[in-house]
Coordinates of C-alpha atoms and ligand atoms in Angstrom, one line a residue:
M1 CA -73.3 -35.0 -23.6
S2 CA -70.6 -37.3 -22.3
E3 CA -68.6 -36.4 -19.2
Q4 CA -65.6 -36.1 -21.4
S5 CA -67.1 -33.5 -23.7
R6 CA -68.5 -31.4 -20.9
R7 CA -65.0 -30.6 -19.5
R8 CA -63.4 -27.3 -20.5
P9 CA -61.5 -28.1 -23.7
S10 CA -57.8 -28.3 -22.9
K11 CA -55.6 -25.6 -24.5
P12 CA -54.2 -26.8 -27.8
Y13 CA -50.5 -27.7 -27.4
R14 CA -48.3 -24.8 -28.6
R15 CA -44.7 -25.5 -29.4
P16 CA -42.3 -23.4 -27.3
K17 CA -40.7 -20.5 -29.1
K18 CA -37.0 -21.1 -29.2
D19 CA -35.1 -17.9 -28.6
P20 CA -31.5 -18.5 -29.7
V21 CA -30.0 -15.8 -27.5
R22 CA -31.4 -17.2 -24.3
V23 CA -30.7 -20.8 -25.3
L24 CA -27.1 -19.9 -25.9
A25 CA -26.9 -18.1 -22.6
F26 CA -28.3 -21.2 -20.9
E27 CA -25.8 -23.4 -22.6
A28 CA -22.9 -21.2 -21.5
L29 CA -24.1 -21.3 -17.9
R30 CA -24.4 -25.1 -18.0
A31 CA -20.9 -25.4 -19.3
V32 CA -19.6 -23.1 -16.5
D33 CA -21.5 -25.2 -13.9
E34 CA -21.0 -28.7 -15.2
R35 CA -17.5 -28.6 -16.7
D36 CA -16.0 -25.9 -14.6
A37 CA -15.5 -24.0 -17.8
Y38 CA -14.6 -20.3 -17.9
A39 CA -17.2 -18.0 -19.4
N40 CA -14.7 -16.0 -21.3
L41 CA -13.5 -19.2 -23.1
V42 CA -16.9 -20.8 -23.5
L43 CA -18.7 -17.8 -25.0
P44 CA -16.6 -16.9 -28.1
P45 CA -17.0 -20.3 -29.9
L46 CA -20.7 -20.4 -29.0
L47 CA -21.2 -16.9 -30.4
K48 CA -19.2 -17.8 -33.5
K49 CA -21.4 -20.8 -34.1
A50 CA -24.6 -18.8 -33.5
R51 CA -23.4 -16.1 -36.0
E52 CA -22.9 -18.8 -38.7
K53 CA -26.0 -21.0 -37.9
E54 CA -28.5 -18.6 -36.4
G55 CA -27.5 -15.4 -38.1
F56 CA -26.6 -13.7 -34.8
D57 CA -25.9 -10.0 -35.2
G58 CA -23.9 -7.7 -32.9
R59 CA -26.9 -6.9 -30.7
D60 CA -27.7 -10.6 -30.2
A61 CA -24.1 -11.3 -29.2
A62 CA -24.1 -8.3 -26.8
L63 CA -27.3 -9.4 -25.2
A64 CA -26.1 -13.1 -24.8
T65 CA -22.8 -11.9 -23.3
E66 CA -24.6 -9.5 -20.9
L67 CA -27.0 -12.3 -19.8
V68 CA -24.2 -14.8 -19.1
Y69 CA -21.7 -12.4 -17.4
G70 CA -24.4 -10.5 -15.5
T71 CA -26.0 -13.7 -14.2
L72 CA -22.7 -15.1 -13.1
R73 CA -21.5 -12.0 -11.4
R74 CA -24.8 -11.4 -9.5
Q75 CA -25.3 -15.1 -8.8
G76 CA -25.0 -14.6 -5.0
T77 CA -27.7 -11.9 -4.9
Y78 CA -30.0 -13.9 -7.2
D79 CA -29.6 -17.1 -5.2
A80 CA -30.7 -15.2 -2.1
V81 CA -33.8 -13.8 -3.9
I82 CA -34.7 -17.2 -5.5
A83 CA -34.3 -18.9 -2.1
A84 CA -36.8 -16.5 -0.7
C85 CA -39.3 -17.4 -3.4
I86 CA -39.3 -21.2 -3.1
D87 CA -40.3 -23.5 -0.3
R88 CA -37.3 -25.8 -0.3
P89 CA -33.5 -25.3 0.1
L90 CA -31.8 -24.0 -3.0
R91 CA -29.4 -27.0 -3.1
E92 CA -32.4 -29.2 -3.8
V93 CA -33.3 -27.4 -7.0
D94 CA -31.8 -29.1 -10.1
P95 CA -28.9 -27.0 -11.4
P96 CA -30.4 -26.6 -14.9
V97 CA -33.6 -25.2 -13.4
L98 CA -31.6 -22.9 -11.2
D99 CA -29.7 -21.6 -14.2
V100 CA -33.0 -20.8 -16.0
L101 CA -34.3 -19.1 -12.8
S102 CA -31.0 -17.1 -12.4
L103 CA -31.1 -16.0 -16.0
G104 CA -34.7 -14.9 -15.5
A105 CA -33.9 -13.1 -12.2
H106 CA -31.1 -11.2 -14.0
Q107 CA -33.4 -10.1 -16.7
L108 CA -36.0 -9.0 -14.1
L109 CA -33.7 -7.3 -11.6
G110 CA -30.5 -6.5 -13.4
T111 CA -31.6 -5.3 -16.9
R112 CA -34.1 -3.0 -18.5
I113 CA -35.9 -5.8 -20.2
P114 CA -39.7 -5.3 -19.4
T115 CA -41.1 -7.6 -16.8
H116 CA -43.6 -9.4 -19.0
A117 CA -40.9 -10.0 -21.7
A118 CA -38.4 -11.3 -19.1
V119 CA -40.9 -13.7 -17.6
S120 CA -42.3 -15.0 -20.9
A121 CA -38.9 -15.4 -22.5
S122 CA -37.7 -17.3 -19.4
V123 CA -40.7 -19.6 -19.4
E124 CA -40.3 -20.3 -23.1
L125 CA -36.7 -21.1 -22.5
A126 CA -37.7 -23.4 -19.6
R127 CA -40.2 -25.2 -22.0
V128 CA -37.4 -25.7 -24.6
V129 CA -34.6 -26.9 -22.2
L130 CA -36.5 -28.3 -19.2
G131 CA -39.9 -29.4 -20.5
D132 CA -43.5 -28.1 -19.8
G133 CA -43.7 -29.4 -16.2
R134 CA -40.7 -27.6 -14.9
A135 CA -41.6 -24.5 -16.9
K136 CA -44.6 -24.1 -14.7
F137 CA -42.4 -24.0 -11.6
V138 CA -40.1 -21.4 -13.3
N139 CA -43.2 -19.3 -14.2
A140 CA -44.4 -19.4 -10.6
V141 CA -41.0 -18.4 -9.1
L142 CA -40.4 -15.7 -11.6
R143 CA -43.8 -14.1 -11.1
R144 CA -43.0 -13.9 -7.4
I145 CA -39.6 -12.3 -8.1
A146 CA -41.3 -9.8 -10.5
Q147 CA -43.4 -8.5 -7.6
R148 CA -40.5 -6.3 -6.3
D149 CA -37.5 -4.5 -7.7
L150 CA -33.9 -5.2 -6.8
D151 CA -33.8 -2.6 -3.9
A152 CA -36.9 -4.0 -2.3
W153 CA -35.5 -7.5 -2.6
L154 CA -32.2 -6.5 -1.0
E155 CA -34.1 -5.0 1.9
E156 CA -35.8 -8.3 2.3
V157 CA -33.0 -10.8 1.9
A158 CA -29.8 -9.0 3.0
P159 CA -29.1 -8.9 6.8
P160 CA -29.0 -5.3 8.0
Y161 CA -25.5 -3.7 7.7
D162 CA -25.3 -2.9 11.4
E163 CA -26.0 -6.5 12.4
D164 CA -23.5 -8.2 10.1
A165 CA -21.6 -5.8 7.8
E166 CA -19.8 -8.5 5.8
D167 CA -22.9 -10.6 5.2
H168 CA -24.8 -7.6 4.2
L169 CA -22.2 -6.6 1.6
A170 CA -21.9 -10.2 0.4
V171 CA -25.5 -10.4 -0.5
V172 CA -26.0 -6.8 -1.8
H173 CA -22.8 -6.9 -3.9
S174 CA -22.8 -10.6 -4.8
H175 CA -19.4 -11.7 -3.5
P176 CA -18.7 -14.7 -1.2
R177 CA -18.4 -13.5 2.4
W178 CA -14.8 -14.6 2.8
V179 CA -13.9 -12.6 -0.3
V180 CA -15.6 -9.4 1.1
S181 CA -13.6 -10.0 4.2
A182 CA -10.2 -10.5 2.4
L183 CA -10.8 -7.5 0.1
W184 CA -11.7 -5.2 3.1
D185 CA -8.7 -6.3 5.0
A186 CA -6.5 -5.3 2.1
L187 CA -8.3 -2.1 1.3
G188 CA -8.9 -0.9 4.9
G189 CA -11.1 2.1 5.5
G190 CA -14.9 2.3 6.0
R191 CA -18.1 1.3 4.3
A192 CA -17.9 3.6 1.3
G193 CA -14.6 2.3 -0.1
I194 CA -15.4 -1.4 0.1
E195 CA -18.8 -0.8 -1.4
D196 CA -17.2 1.0 -4.3
L197 CA -14.7 -1.7 -4.8
L198 CA -17.4 -4.5 -4.7
E199 CA -19.5 -2.6 -7.2
A200 CA -16.5 -2.0 -9.5
D201 CA -16.0 -5.8 -9.5
N202 CA -19.5 -6.1 -10.9
E203 CA -18.9 -3.8 -13.8
R204 CA -17.6 -4.8 -17.2
P205 CA -14.0 -3.6 -17.5
E206 CA -12.9 -1.3 -20.3
V207 CA -10.7 -2.9 -22.9
T208 CA -7.2 -1.3 -22.8
L209 CA -4.5 -1.6 -25.5
V210 CA -0.8 -1.2 -25.1
A211 CA 1.2 0.4 -27.9
R212 CA 4.5 -1.5 -27.5
P213 CA 7.2 1.1 -27.5
G214 CA 9.4 1.1 -30.6
R215 CA 6.7 -0.8 -32.4
S216 CA 3.7 1.4 -32.4
T217 CA 2.5 4.5 -30.5
P218 CA -0.7 5.5 -28.8
A219 CA -1.1 8.2 -31.4
E220 CA -1.1 5.6 -34.2
L221 CA -3.8 3.6 -32.4
L222 CA -5.9 6.6 -31.6
D223 CA -5.6 7.7 -35.2
V224 CA -7.0 4.3 -36.4
L225 CA -9.7 4.2 -33.8
G226 CA -10.9 7.8 -34.3
D227 CA -12.4 10.0 -31.5
E228 CA -15.5 7.8 -31.2
A229 CA -13.7 4.6 -30.5
G230 CA -10.5 5.4 -28.7
L231 CA -9.4 7.4 -25.7
P232 CA -5.9 8.0 -24.3
G233 CA -4.9 5.8 -21.3
R234 CA -5.3 7.2 -17.8
W235 CA -1.9 6.3 -16.4
S236 CA 0.3 4.4 -18.7
P237 CA 2.0 6.5 -21.5
Y238 CA 1.5 3.5 -23.8
A239 CA -2.2 2.9 -23.1
V240 CA -5.2 3.5 -25.3
R241 CA -8.7 2.7 -24.0
L242 CA -11.4 1.4 -26.3
A243 CA -14.9 2.8 -26.2
E244 CA -17.9 0.4 -26.0
G245 CA -17.9 -2.1 -28.8
G246 CA -14.4 -1.3 -30.0
E247 CA -12.8 -4.4 -31.6
P248 CA -9.1 -4.9 -30.9
G249 CA -8.9 -7.6 -33.6
A250 CA -9.9 -4.9 -36.2
I251 CA -6.7 -2.9 -35.6
D252 CA -3.6 -3.7 -37.7
A253 CA -1.1 -3.0 -35.0
V254 CA -2.8 -5.5 -32.7
R255 CA -3.0 -8.1 -35.4
E256 CA 0.7 -7.6 -36.1
G257 CA 1.7 -7.8 -32.4
R258 CA 3.0 -4.2 -32.4
A259 CA 0.2 -3.5 -29.9
G260 CA -1.8 -5.7 -27.6
V261 CA -4.7 -5.9 -25.2
Q262 CA -3.3 -5.3 -21.7
D263 CA -4.9 -3.9 -18.6
E264 CA -3.3 -0.5 -17.5
G265 CA -2.4 -1.9 -14.1
S266 CA -0.4 -4.7 -15.8
Q267 CA 1.4 -2.0 -17.9
L268 CA 2.2 0.0 -14.8
V269 CA 3.8 -2.9 -13.2
A270 CA 6.2 -3.6 -16.1
I271 CA 6.9 0.1 -16.5
A272 CA 7.7 0.6 -12.8
L273 CA 10.2 -2.3 -12.8
A274 CA 11.8 -1.1 -16.0
N275 CA 12.2 2.5 -14.5
A276 CA 13.4 1.5 -11.0
P277 CA 16.7 3.3 -10.3
L278 CA 19.7 1.0 -10.7
D279 CA 23.4 1.5 -10.3
G280 CA 25.7 -0.3 -12.7
P281 CA 24.9 -2.3 -15.8
D282 CA 21.4 -2.7 -17.1
R283 CA 21.7 -5.3 -19.8
R284 CA 20.0 -8.5 -18.6
W285 CA 16.3 -8.7 -17.7
L286 CA 14.3 -11.7 -16.6
D287 CA 10.6 -12.4 -16.5
G288 CA 10.4 -15.5 -14.4
C289 CA 6.6 -16.3 -14.7
A290 CA 6.0 -14.9 -18.2
G291 CA 2.9 -16.7 -19.6
P292 CA 0.9 -15.7 -21.4
G293 CA 3.3 -12.8 -22.1
G294 CA 1.5 -9.5 -21.6
K295 CA 4.2 -8.0 -19.3
A296 CA 7.0 -9.9 -21.1
A297 CA 6.0 -8.2 -24.4
L298 CA 6.1 -4.7 -22.8
L299 CA 9.3 -5.5 -20.9
G300 CA 10.9 -6.8 -24.1
A301 CA 10.1 -3.6 -25.9
L302 CA 11.3 -1.4 -23.1
A303 CA 14.5 -3.5 -22.7
A304 CA 15.1 -3.1 -26.5
G305 CA 15.0 0.7 -26.1
R306 CA 17.8 0.5 -23.5
G307 CA 19.9 -2.1 -25.4
A308 CA 19.0 -4.8 -22.8
A309 CA 18.0 -8.4 -23.5
L310 CA 15.0 -10.2 -22.0
L311 CA 14.8 -13.8 -20.9
A312 CA 11.2 -14.8 -20.6
S313 CA 10.7 -18.1 -18.6
E314 CA 7.4 -20.0 -18.1
K315 CA 6.7 -23.4 -16.6
Q316 CA 3.8 -24.5 -18.8
P317 CA 5.0 -25.3 -22.3
H318 CA 1.7 -24.2 -23.9
R319 CA 1.9 -20.9 -22.1
A320 CA 5.6 -20.5 -23.1
R321 CA 4.4 -20.8 -26.7
L322 CA 2.0 -17.8 -26.1
V323 CA 4.9 -15.8 -24.7
D324 CA 6.9 -16.6 -27.8
R325 CA 4.0 -15.4 -29.9
A326 CA 3.7 -12.2 -27.8
L327 CA 7.4 -11.4 -28.2
T328 CA 7.6 -12.2 -31.9
G329 CA 8.9 -9.1 -33.7
N330 CA 10.4 -7.6 -30.5
P331 CA 12.9 -5.0 -31.7
G332 CA 15.6 -6.2 -29.3
P333 CA 17.2 -9.5 -28.2
Y334 CA 15.1 -11.9 -26.3
Q335 CA 14.8 -15.6 -25.5
V336 CA 11.8 -17.7 -24.3
I337 CA 12.4 -20.8 -22.3
T338 CA 10.2 -23.4 -20.5
A339 CA 11.5 -23.7 -16.9
D340 CA 10.4 -24.0 -13.3
G341 CA 11.2 -20.8 -11.6
T342 CA 11.7 -22.6 -8.3
R343 CA 14.5 -24.7 -9.8
P344 CA 15.9 -22.3 -12.3
P345 CA 18.4 -23.2 -14.9
W346 CA 20.1 -19.7 -14.8
R347 CA 23.1 -18.9 -12.6
P348 CA 22.4 -16.9 -9.4
G349 CA 23.2 -13.2 -9.7
S350 CA 22.8 -13.1 -13.5
F351 CA 20.2 -10.4 -14.0
D352 CA 19.9 -6.6 -13.5
R353 CA 16.1 -6.6 -13.4
V354 CA 13.8 -9.5 -12.5
L355 CA 10.0 -9.7 -12.6
V356 CA 8.0 -12.5 -10.9
D357 CA 4.3 -12.1 -11.6
V358 CA 3.4 -15.1 -9.5
P359 CA 0.4 -17.5 -9.9
C360 CA -2.3 -16.3 -7.4
S361 CA -6.0 -16.4 -6.6
G362 CA -6.8 -13.8 -9.2
L363 CA -9.1 -11.9 -6.7
G364 CA -7.9 -8.7 -8.3
A365 CA -9.4 -9.6 -11.7
L366 CA -12.9 -10.5 -10.6
R367 CA -14.3 -8.0 -13.2
R368 CA -12.9 -10.2 -16.0
R369 CA -13.8 -13.6 -14.7
P370 CA -17.4 -13.5 -13.6
E371 CA -17.4 -17.1 -12.2
A372 CA -14.0 -16.9 -10.4
R373 CA -15.3 -15.6 -7.1
W374 CA -17.6 -18.6 -6.7
R375 CA -14.9 -21.1 -7.5
R376 CA -12.2 -19.9 -5.2
R377 CA -12.0 -21.2 -1.7
P378 CA -10.2 -19.6 1.3
E379 CA -8.0 -22.7 1.6
D380 CA -6.7 -22.0 -2.0
M381 CA -4.4 -19.4 -0.4
E382 CA -2.5 -22.2 1.4
G383 CA -1.8 -23.8 -1.9
F384 CA -0.4 -20.7 -3.5
A385 CA 1.7 -19.4 -0.5
P386 CA 4.7 -21.9 -0.7
L387 CA 5.0 -21.4 -4.5
Q388 CA 4.8 -17.6 -4.2
R389 CA 7.5 -17.6 -1.5
A390 CA 9.8 -20.0 -3.5
L391 CA 9.4 -18.0 -6.7
L392 CA 10.2 -14.7 -4.9
T393 CA 13.2 -16.3 -3.1
E394 CA 14.6 -17.6 -6.4
A395 CA 13.9 -14.2 -8.1
L396 CA 16.1 -12.5 -5.5
Q397 CA 18.8 -15.1 -6.1
A398 CA 18.6 -14.5 -9.8
A399 CA 19.3 -10.7 -9.4
R400 CA 22.8 -9.4 -9.1
V401 CA 23.7 -7.4 -6.0
G402 CA 22.2 -4.0 -6.6
G403 CA 19.7 -5.5 -9.1
V404 CA 16.0 -4.9 -8.8
V405 CA 13.2 -7.5 -8.4
G406 CA 9.5 -6.9 -8.9
Y407 CA 7.1 -9.2 -7.1
A408 CA 3.6 -8.8 -8.6
T409 CA 0.2 -10.5 -8.1
C410 CA -3.2 -10.0 -9.6
S411 CA -4.6 -10.2 -6.2
P412 CA -4.8 -7.8 -3.3
H413 CA -5.2 -10.6 -0.7
L414 CA -2.6 -9.8 2.0
A415 CA -1.7 -13.5 2.3
E416 CA -0.4 -13.3 -1.3
T417 CA 1.1 -9.8 -1.2
R418 CA 2.7 -8.2 1.8
V419 CA 2.8 -11.3 4.0
V420 CA 4.8 -13.1 1.3
V421 CA 7.2 -10.2 0.8
D422 CA 7.7 -9.7 4.5
D423 CA 8.2 -13.4 5.1
V424 CA 10.8 -13.8 2.4
L425 CA 12.7 -10.7 3.5
K426 CA 12.7 -11.9 7.1
K427 CA 13.8 -15.4 6.2
H428 CA 16.5 -14.6 3.7
G429 CA 17.5 -11.0 4.2
G430 CA 19.9 -9.6 1.6
A431 CA 17.3 -7.3 0.1
E432 CA 15.5 -4.1 0.8
L433 CA 12.2 -2.6 -0.3
I434 CA 12.2 0.3 -2.8
D435 CA 9.4 2.8 -2.8
A436 CA 7.4 1.9 -5.9
R437 CA 5.1 4.9 -5.8
P438 CA 7.3 7.5 -7.5
L439 CA 7.6 4.9 -10.4
M440 CA 3.9 5.4 -11.1
P441 CA 3.9 9.2 -11.6
G442 CA 0.5 10.9 -11.6
V443 CA -1.3 7.8 -10.2
P444 CA -3.2 8.9 -7.1
A445 CA -4.2 6.9 -4.0
L446 CA -1.2 4.5 -4.0
G447 CA -1.3 4.0 -0.3
D448 CA 1.5 4.4 2.3
G449 CA 4.1 2.5 0.3
P450 CA 6.7 1.3 -0.2
D451 CA 4.7 -1.3 -2.1
V452 CA 1.8 -0.4 -4.4
Q453 CA -1.8 -1.7 -4.6
L454 CA -3.9 -0.7 -7.5
W455 CA -7.7 -0.9 -7.3
P456 CA -10.5 -1.1 -9.9
H457 CA -12.7 1.5 -8.1
L458 CA -9.8 4.0 -7.7
H459 CA -7.7 3.4 -10.8
G460 CA -10.0 1.6 -13.2
T461 CA -7.4 -1.2 -13.4
D462 CA -7.3 -4.7 -12.1
A463 CA -6.2 -4.9 -8.4
M464 CA -2.5 -5.5 -9.2
Y465 CA 0.0 -5.5 -6.4
L466 CA 3.7 -4.6 -6.9
A467 CA 6.6 -4.7 -4.4
L468 CA 10.0 -3.7 -5.7
L469 CA 13.1 -5.0 -3.9
R470 CA 16.8 -4.3 -4.4
R471 CA 19.2 -7.1 -3.7
T472 CA 21.8 -5.8 -1.2
A473 CA 23.9 -8.9 -0.5
Ligands
SAM501 C1 0.0 -14.5 -13.2 S1 0.6 -15.5 -14.5 C2 1.8 -14.4 -15.2 C3 1.1 -13.4 -16.2 C4 2.2 -12.8 -17.1 N1 3.2 -12.1 -16.3 C5 1.5 -11.8 -18.0 O1 1.5 -10.6 -17.8 O2 1.0 -12.2 -19.1 C6 1.7 -16.6 -13.7 C7 2.4 -17.6 -14.6 O3 3.3 -18.3 -13.8 C8 3.4 -19.6 -14.4 N2 4.0 -20.5 -13.3 C9 3.4 -21.2 -12.4 N3 4.3 -21.9 -11.6 C10 5.5 -21.6 -12.1 C11 6.8 -21.9 -11.8 N4 7.1 -22.8 -10.8 N5 7.8 -21.4 -12.6 C12 7.6 -20.6 -13.6 N6 6.3 -20.2 -13.9 C13 5.3 -20.7 -13.2 C14 1.9 -19.9 -14.7 O4 1.9 -21.0 -15.6 C15 1.5 -18.6 -15.3 O5 1.6 -18.6 -16.6

């Protein structure tokens, strides 16, 4: 018998099994990493293609979405676990390999997928997208991860809370440390509140609809949806919440623009501005940062009910077109223009009500944009601050004396909220804060006022901020 033939026969080569759901999830993660793409924009076309070419059904699409969103949200935790299972720094692992490992870690630690299925599906994925050599590495790392559950891993990789509270929360709840710190500064209070908030950021938000007044009603939407698929809103009189799997695009009123998808916090901001007490005329309203038009469409409908006209202004032409689309069919007069709110074309003192929903870090909408927390940097705040001050200053100029200005952000970061409002008030004077809390009747836990900060864990909304100011001089 020759040397060759005495060796154990090597296993016959087996082609890797291609699992289209996991391949799609991997492709989405690569796009987010390589092209700085947004998961919520990358996924729909990939899913559409998979429906047409691979015969994806609803369950496949739901699993792919959960794998992508869950992996991105929990990336901080999974990075810490993976780092503990390899003998080189994480940054030396090739990004595509890290994506396969993170997807595997999510299946093992963040879903109910059985361990053997999570490991074997991830190794097959690695064979397909990385090759057999690197699949062995993936197999070895995932087998180590599979030895413990998430709680046991967190015990191991997160520093004790008493030693470093922010670092502990950052690892356990998968947020960058500076974001934990900024959110905690804005929220105040002890451990329980910040933990609830960070956990709420890791949950998939409910889809909320707005029945634009004068164009549709919540009753109409609830009727179409039925008891199974629709629930009344919590706070906004125009809101309807969709149950799991509800499809907004399947509702006529949404397709026709009489209703839309809009977070309840965003609805509350528009409603509070519209209802702020005002002496004198109430005919001209301005939305100075209107794109893509969620608040403008609600303001337009509310203005129409009062016989007022809305001017919706937006700097980016493509976003101004979205505002135009959102306002099409508005029952009252409106105009959409493309303009820079820091060099406005309108005359000072022209408007009775003004909204500036300024560009911001978006730290209040982390539930919706799973990759956003990892992209933002603390120094981004320095970029937003001058623009936010300039837009609020011009908004106050745009209001007539006695008129009301709403300053809103989709961020609770104090540098974008109170600090901006206080600075502008101090520098320019001529305005006073109005208590915004009574304008959100029935909404609990609105803080000490006069401004309002909404929170995902307390209100089920994005963390929208609103300060209302009356121009006095
Ligand atoms: C937070 S978004 C507004 C969201 C909008 N209110 C809604 O509910 O759909 C801020 C908007 O301000 C626009 N923007 C940025 N700089 C601006 C400027 N200098 N003047 C006017 N709009 C600006 C951005 O393009 C973006 O569309």
